[in-house]
Short mmCIF file of N, CA and C in Angstrom, two decimals:
data_model
loop_
_atom_site.label_atom_id
_atom_site.label_comp_id
_atom_site.label_asym_id
_atom_site.label_seq_id
_atom_site.Cartn_x
_atom_site.Cartn_y
_atom_site.Cartn_z
N MET A 175 87.92 92.42 85.60
CA MET A 175 88.96 92.68 86.39
C MET A 175 89.98 93.84 85.39
N ALA A 176 89.77 93.38 84.06
CA ALA A 176 90.43 94.83 83.16
C ALA A 176 89.80 95.65 83.40
N LEU A 177 88.33 95.84 83.72
CA LEU A 177 87.97 97.22 83.38
C LEU A 177 89.00 97.88 85.09
N SER A 178 88.69 96.97 86.47
CA SER A 178 89.71 97.65 87.48
C SER A 178 90.98 98.21 87.21
N ALA A 179 91.37 97.15 86.57
CA ALA A 179 92.78 97.72 85.77
C ALA A 179 93.32 99.14 85.47
N LEU A 180 92.03 99.13 84.65
CA LEU A 180 92.02 100.38 83.58
C LEU A 180 91.56 101.57 84.17
N GLY A 181 90.60 101.22 85.13
CA GLY A 181 90.55 102.19 86.47
C GLY A 181 91.57 103.17 87.45
N PHE A 182 92.22 101.92 87.63
CA PHE A 182 93.53 102.47 88.51
C PHE A 182 94.42 102.47 87.84
N SER A 183 94.59 102.59 86.65
CA SER A 183 95.65 102.88 85.39
C SER A 183 94.97 104.49 85.19
N ILE A 184 94.05 104.60 85.31
CA ILE A 184 93.25 106.25 84.62
C ILE A 184 93.86 107.01 86.06
N MET A 185 93.42 106.51 87.46
CA MET A 185 93.60 107.32 88.68
C MET A 185 95.07 107.40 88.93
N ALA A 186 96.30 106.60 88.70
CA ALA A 186 97.16 106.85 88.85
C ALA A 186 97.83 107.58 87.74
N VAL A 187 97.40 108.01 86.10
CA VAL A 187 97.77 108.94 85.70
C VAL A 187 97.51 110.85 86.30
N GLY A 188 95.80 110.08 86.83
CA GLY A 188 95.09 111.34 87.15
C GLY A 188 96.04 112.25 88.29
N VAL A 189 96.52 111.08 89.06
CA VAL A 189 97.30 111.68 90.25
C VAL A 189 99.07 111.90 89.92
N LYS A 190 99.05 111.63 89.19
CA LYS A 190 100.81 112.24 88.34
C LYS A 190 100.26 113.57 87.74
N LEU A 191 99.54 113.66 87.20
CA LEU A 191 98.90 115.13 86.35
C LEU A 191 98.23 115.89 87.78
N ALA A 192 97.95 115.60 88.44
CA ALA A 192 97.22 116.99 89.27
C ALA A 192 98.61 117.57 90.03
N ALA A 193 99.24 116.10 90.11
CA ALA A 193 100.42 116.65 91.14
C ALA A 193 101.11 117.61 90.89
N ARG A 194 100.83 117.94 89.74
CA ARG A 194 101.72 119.35 89.09
C ARG A 194 101.34 120.52 89.21
N GLU A 195 100.12 120.71 89.99
CA GLU A 195 99.63 121.96 90.54
C GLU A 195 98.95 121.59 91.73
N LEU A 196 99.11 120.58 92.12
CA LEU A 196 98.43 120.68 94.00
C LEU A 196 99.32 119.69 94.28
N PRO A 197 99.73 119.82 96.23
CA PRO A 197 99.90 118.86 96.72
C PRO A 197 99.98 117.72 97.44
N THR A 198 100.34 116.93 97.44
CA THR A 198 99.99 115.55 97.54
C THR A 198 99.14 115.37 98.26
N GLY A 199 99.32 116.15 99.79
CA GLY A 199 98.27 115.87 100.52
C GLY A 199 96.65 116.70 100.47
N GLU A 200 96.64 117.16 99.19
CA GLU A 200 95.26 117.84 99.10
C GLU A 200 94.78 116.89 97.89
N ILE A 201 95.76 116.27 96.81
CA ILE A 201 95.07 115.05 96.17
C ILE A 201 94.74 113.86 97.43
N VAL A 202 95.28 113.62 98.11
CA VAL A 202 94.72 112.54 99.39
C VAL A 202 93.22 113.00 99.82
N LEU A 203 93.28 114.36 100.40
CA LEU A 203 92.38 114.65 100.89
C LEU A 203 90.68 114.72 100.12
N ALA A 204 91.22 114.95 98.58
CA ALA A 204 90.26 115.15 97.95
C ALA A 204 89.67 113.62 97.75
N ARG A 205 90.95 112.59 97.36
CA ARG A 205 90.11 110.89 97.34
C ARG A 205 89.27 110.96 98.50
N ALA A 206 89.68 111.49 99.57
CA ALA A 206 89.34 110.89 100.76
C ALA A 206 88.16 110.96 100.61
N ALA A 207 87.91 112.64 100.60
CA ALA A 207 86.52 113.48 100.55
C ALA A 207 85.48 112.66 99.71
N ILE A 208 85.99 112.44 98.45
CA ILE A 208 84.81 111.57 97.46
C ILE A 208 84.15 110.01 97.83
N THR A 209 85.56 109.15 98.63
CA THR A 209 85.23 107.82 99.27
C THR A 209 83.82 108.36 100.61
N LEU A 210 84.34 108.58 101.20
CA LEU A 210 83.70 109.59 102.64
C LEU A 210 82.38 109.51 101.97
N VAL A 211 82.12 110.39 101.23
CA VAL A 211 80.55 110.94 100.45
C VAL A 211 79.94 109.78 100.19
N LEU A 212 80.16 108.92 99.03
CA LEU A 212 79.92 107.74 98.46
C LEU A 212 79.63 106.48 99.18
N SER A 213 80.61 106.89 100.03
CA SER A 213 80.69 105.15 100.94
C SER A 213 79.40 105.53 102.15
N PHE A 214 79.11 106.91 102.87
CA PHE A 214 78.33 107.34 103.66
C PHE A 214 76.61 107.00 102.61
N ALA A 215 76.73 107.60 101.52
CA ALA A 215 75.13 107.13 100.86
C ALA A 215 74.71 105.86 100.84
N LEU A 216 75.58 105.38 100.58
CA LEU A 216 75.79 104.04 100.29
C LEU A 216 75.49 102.85 101.65
N LEU A 217 75.73 103.39 102.62
CA LEU A 217 75.56 102.66 104.07
C LEU A 217 74.19 103.67 104.35
N ARG A 218 73.72 104.40 103.88
CA ARG A 218 72.26 105.08 104.24
C ARG A 218 71.26 104.06 103.45
N LEU A 219 71.81 104.29 102.42
CA LEU A 219 70.84 103.27 101.30
C LEU A 219 70.47 102.00 101.96
N ALA A 220 72.05 101.21 102.46
CA ALA A 220 71.52 99.73 102.64
C ALA A 220 70.85 99.99 104.16
N GLY A 221 70.76 101.07 104.84
CA GLY A 221 70.26 101.10 106.37
C GLY A 221 71.06 101.09 107.18
N LEU A 222 72.33 100.74 107.01
CA LEU A 222 73.27 100.27 107.82
C LEU A 222 73.97 101.62 108.53
N SER A 223 74.51 101.24 109.87
CA SER A 223 75.11 102.21 110.71
C SER A 223 76.92 102.21 109.86
N PRO A 224 77.18 104.00 109.89
CA PRO A 224 78.66 104.22 109.58
C PRO A 224 79.29 103.46 110.35
N TRP A 225 79.19 103.32 111.74
CA TRP A 225 80.53 103.37 112.61
C TRP A 225 80.31 101.49 113.05
N GLY A 226 79.78 101.04 112.57
CA GLY A 226 79.47 99.17 112.53
C GLY A 226 79.68 99.24 113.72
N THR A 227 80.28 97.67 114.20
CA THR A 227 79.96 97.33 115.72
C THR A 227 81.22 97.10 116.61
N ARG A 228 82.24 97.15 116.05
CA ARG A 228 83.79 97.27 116.31
C ARG A 228 84.50 98.81 116.13
N ARG A 229 84.14 99.88 116.62
CA ARG A 229 84.58 100.82 116.48
C ARG A 229 85.82 101.21 116.45
N ALA A 230 86.83 100.88 117.34
CA ALA A 230 88.48 100.24 117.73
C ALA A 230 89.04 100.09 116.13
N GLY A 231 88.40 98.96 115.73
CA GLY A 231 88.68 98.39 114.33
C GLY A 231 88.54 99.28 113.32
N LEU A 232 87.56 99.57 113.65
CA LEU A 232 87.13 100.64 112.17
C LEU A 232 88.16 101.87 112.07
N LEU A 233 88.11 102.17 113.25
CA LEU A 233 88.84 103.27 113.12
C LEU A 233 90.76 103.11 113.02
N LEU A 234 91.29 102.18 113.19
CA LEU A 234 92.41 101.39 112.77
C LEU A 234 92.30 101.18 111.19
N ARG A 235 91.30 100.25 110.90
CA ARG A 235 91.26 100.35 109.12
C ARG A 235 91.48 101.83 109.00
N GLY A 236 90.51 102.63 109.38
CA GLY A 236 90.35 103.94 108.59
C GLY A 236 91.83 104.57 108.43
N LEU A 237 92.64 104.06 109.69
CA LEU A 237 93.87 105.17 109.67
C LEU A 237 95.12 104.43 109.23
N LEU A 238 95.33 102.77 109.03
CA LEU A 238 95.68 102.28 108.11
C LEU A 238 95.58 102.14 106.41
N GLY A 239 94.18 102.31 106.25
CA GLY A 239 94.10 102.75 104.70
C GLY A 239 94.51 104.18 104.24
N PHE A 240 94.26 105.23 105.25
CA PHE A 240 94.37 106.38 104.82
C PHE A 240 96.15 106.23 104.74
N SER A 241 97.07 106.05 105.38
CA SER A 241 97.96 105.78 105.42
C SER A 241 98.83 105.51 104.11
N GLY A 242 98.09 104.11 103.75
CA GLY A 242 98.36 103.54 102.40
C GLY A 242 97.76 104.17 101.28
N LEU A 243 96.58 105.08 101.37
CA LEU A 243 96.23 105.56 100.01
C LEU A 243 97.57 107.02 99.90
N ALA A 244 98.10 107.39 101.08
CA ALA A 244 98.48 108.74 101.17
C ALA A 244 100.47 108.37 100.45
N PHE A 245 100.86 107.21 101.24
CA PHE A 245 102.02 106.30 100.72
C PHE A 245 102.16 106.55 99.30
N TYR A 246 100.84 105.50 98.67
CA TYR A 246 100.86 105.23 97.48
C TYR A 246 100.82 106.49 96.37
N TYR A 247 99.96 107.47 96.91
CA TYR A 247 99.77 109.10 95.41
C TYR A 247 101.67 109.44 96.11
N LEU A 248 102.23 109.11 97.08
CA LEU A 248 103.40 109.85 97.04
C LEU A 248 104.41 109.11 96.30
N SER A 249 104.09 108.01 96.05
CA SER A 249 104.99 107.26 95.49
C SER A 249 104.62 107.71 93.79
N LEU A 250 103.77 107.85 93.53
CA LEU A 250 102.95 107.74 92.37
C LEU A 250 103.46 109.59 91.97
N VAL A 251 103.37 110.44 92.64
CA VAL A 251 104.03 111.95 92.35
C VAL A 251 105.39 111.95 92.48
N ARG A 252 106.51 110.92 92.98
CA ARG A 252 107.78 111.35 93.54
C ARG A 252 108.53 110.35 92.83
N LEU A 253 107.90 109.20 92.23
CA LEU A 253 109.05 108.02 91.28
C LEU A 253 108.22 107.62 89.88
N PRO A 254 108.84 107.38 88.81
CA PRO A 254 108.51 107.37 87.59
C PRO A 254 107.03 106.33 87.35
N LEU A 255 105.77 106.43 86.79
CA LEU A 255 104.89 105.78 86.77
C LEU A 255 105.09 104.49 87.18
N ALA A 256 105.86 103.64 85.93
CA ALA A 256 105.78 102.43 86.33
C ALA A 256 106.41 101.88 87.43
N GLU A 257 107.41 102.52 87.69
CA GLU A 257 108.02 102.13 89.72
C GLU A 257 107.07 102.30 90.47
N ALA A 258 106.38 103.31 90.53
CA ALA A 258 105.28 103.37 91.34
C ALA A 258 104.33 102.00 91.67
N THR A 259 103.99 101.67 90.18
CA THR A 259 102.79 101.08 90.21
C THR A 259 103.51 99.42 90.68
N THR A 260 104.59 99.19 90.21
CA THR A 260 105.21 97.83 90.42
C THR A 260 105.58 97.61 91.93
N LEU A 261 106.02 98.60 92.47
CA LEU A 261 106.30 98.33 94.18
C LEU A 261 104.65 98.33 94.61
N ALA A 262 104.10 99.23 94.27
CA ALA A 262 102.46 99.39 94.59
C ALA A 262 101.83 97.14 94.52
N GLU A 263 101.88 97.02 93.51
CA GLU A 263 101.32 95.52 93.22
C GLU A 263 102.35 94.34 93.82
N ARG A 264 104.01 95.01 94.03
CA ARG A 264 105.03 93.75 94.86
C ARG A 264 104.25 93.76 96.17
N ILE A 265 103.84 94.66 97.29
CA ILE A 265 103.31 94.45 98.29
C ILE A 265 102.17 93.68 98.32
N ALA A 266 101.29 93.37 97.61
CA ALA A 266 100.64 92.43 97.66
C ALA A 266 101.14 90.74 97.33
N VAL A 267 102.16 90.90 96.58
CA VAL A 267 102.64 89.47 96.42
C VAL A 267 103.94 89.09 97.62
N ALA A 268 104.28 90.03 98.28
CA ALA A 268 105.14 90.21 99.10
C ALA A 268 104.08 89.42 100.46
N LEU A 269 103.19 90.00 100.88
CA LEU A 269 102.18 89.42 101.81
C LEU A 269 101.65 88.16 101.76
N ASP A 270 101.71 88.08 100.16
CA ASP A 270 101.28 86.53 100.02
C ASP A 270 102.17 85.09 100.90
N VAL A 271 103.51 85.78 100.40
CA VAL A 271 104.32 84.86 100.69
C VAL A 271 104.45 84.28 101.95
#
């Protein structure tokens, strides 16, 4: 769990630094492309179809995931790092209640 937190912290700082030179959309696109390639390779290695059995649900999940990632990165770029991280973590707590 500590390694996961460290990884997300490094990612947040990386996004903040990359935003000095790149627009937020390009950062999100790069992250999505890397995730797509890795996910596709792992699915093929496991012998699974990348489309699953419920395409509509998969497309909705992809759209919501992409939106969440885009807004999270946008908050990292526009807000101080501590505030963006606090907001992102607070969402999970609010959804649990």
